[in-house]
XYZ file of C-alpha atoms in Angstrom:
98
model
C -9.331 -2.986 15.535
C -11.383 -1.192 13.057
C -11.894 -2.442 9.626
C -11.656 -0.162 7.049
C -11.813 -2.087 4.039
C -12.776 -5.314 2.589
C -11.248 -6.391 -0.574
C -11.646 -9.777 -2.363
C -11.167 -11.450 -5.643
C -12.726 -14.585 -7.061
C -14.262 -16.558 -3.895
C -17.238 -18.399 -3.766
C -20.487 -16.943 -5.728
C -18.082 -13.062 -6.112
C -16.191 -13.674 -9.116
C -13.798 -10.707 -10.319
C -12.360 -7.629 -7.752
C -14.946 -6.398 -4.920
C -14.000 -3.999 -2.341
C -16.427 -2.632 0.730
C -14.997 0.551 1.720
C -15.887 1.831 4.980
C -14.337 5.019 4.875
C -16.539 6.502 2.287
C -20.201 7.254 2.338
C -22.890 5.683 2.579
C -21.399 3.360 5.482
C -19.082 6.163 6.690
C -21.843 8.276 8.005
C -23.695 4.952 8.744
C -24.236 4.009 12.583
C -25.618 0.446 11.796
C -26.054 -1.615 7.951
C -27.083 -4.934 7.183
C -25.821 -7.215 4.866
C -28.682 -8.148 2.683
C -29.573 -9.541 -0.843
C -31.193 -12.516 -2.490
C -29.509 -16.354 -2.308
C -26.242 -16.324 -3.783
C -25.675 -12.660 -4.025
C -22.738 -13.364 -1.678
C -23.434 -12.523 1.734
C -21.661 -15.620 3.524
C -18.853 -14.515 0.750
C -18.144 -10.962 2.103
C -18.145 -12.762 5.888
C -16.130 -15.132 4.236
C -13.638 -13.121 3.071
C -13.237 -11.055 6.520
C -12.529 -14.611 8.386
C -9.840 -15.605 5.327
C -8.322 -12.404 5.950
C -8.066 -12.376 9.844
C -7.577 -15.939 10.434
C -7.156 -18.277 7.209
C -10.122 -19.634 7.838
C -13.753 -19.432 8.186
C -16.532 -20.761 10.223
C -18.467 -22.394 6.842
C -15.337 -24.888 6.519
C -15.134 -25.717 10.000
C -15.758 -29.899 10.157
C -18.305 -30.918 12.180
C -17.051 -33.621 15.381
C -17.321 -37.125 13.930
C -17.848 -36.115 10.464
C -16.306 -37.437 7.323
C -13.266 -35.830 5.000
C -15.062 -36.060 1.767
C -12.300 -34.850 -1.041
C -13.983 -32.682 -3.705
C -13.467 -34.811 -6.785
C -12.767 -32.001 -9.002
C -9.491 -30.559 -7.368
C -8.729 -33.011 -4.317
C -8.923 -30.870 -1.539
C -11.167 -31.669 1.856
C -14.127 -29.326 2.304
C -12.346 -27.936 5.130
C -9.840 -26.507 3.169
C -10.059 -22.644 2.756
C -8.881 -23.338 -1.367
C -12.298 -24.671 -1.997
C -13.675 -21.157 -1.689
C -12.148 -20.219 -4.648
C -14.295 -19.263 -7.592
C -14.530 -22.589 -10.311
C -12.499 -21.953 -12.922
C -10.522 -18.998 -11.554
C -7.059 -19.058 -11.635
C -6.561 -16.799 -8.505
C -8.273 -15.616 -5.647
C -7.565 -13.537 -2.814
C -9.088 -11.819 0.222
C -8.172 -8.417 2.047
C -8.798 -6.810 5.106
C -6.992 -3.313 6.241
């Protein structure tokens, strides 16, 4: 499988539509990129997003063996529910791979 595209709306610290399109240049014509940028510029986010995608799920909400299910207090949900990615006050979110 090759990934073309990465589209995603309101999750984590990326509020509002992004899309990284790999069929277009720069990364078209690039052989190797890195994901890079200052703390909370939403690197885990765009990783994020290609795990919600592929597999409903993603590595950062993965419980550790033994540890607790601490419900957020603000919406109820266990932190290893893929919900709690969505942006705070956003009414939607989604994530998009093709």
């Amino acid at each position: 499988m090759k990934i073309l595209r990465i589209s995603l709306c309101n999750l984590a610290s990326l509020g509002g539509e992004h899309t990284v399109d790999f069929t277009r240049a720069p990364l078209l014509t690039s052989g190797l990129f890195s994901i890079s940028g200052q703390t909370g510029s939403g690197k885990s986010t765009l990783l994020d997003a290609l795990c919600l995608a592929l597999y409903n799920n993603t590595p950062r909400l993965e419980t550790v063996v033994g540890a607790e299910k601490i419900p957020d207090a603000n919406n109820g949900l266990g932190q290893e529910d893929s919900r709690t990615l969505v942006r705070r006050g956003a009414a939607e979110a989604y994530a998009e791979v093709s």
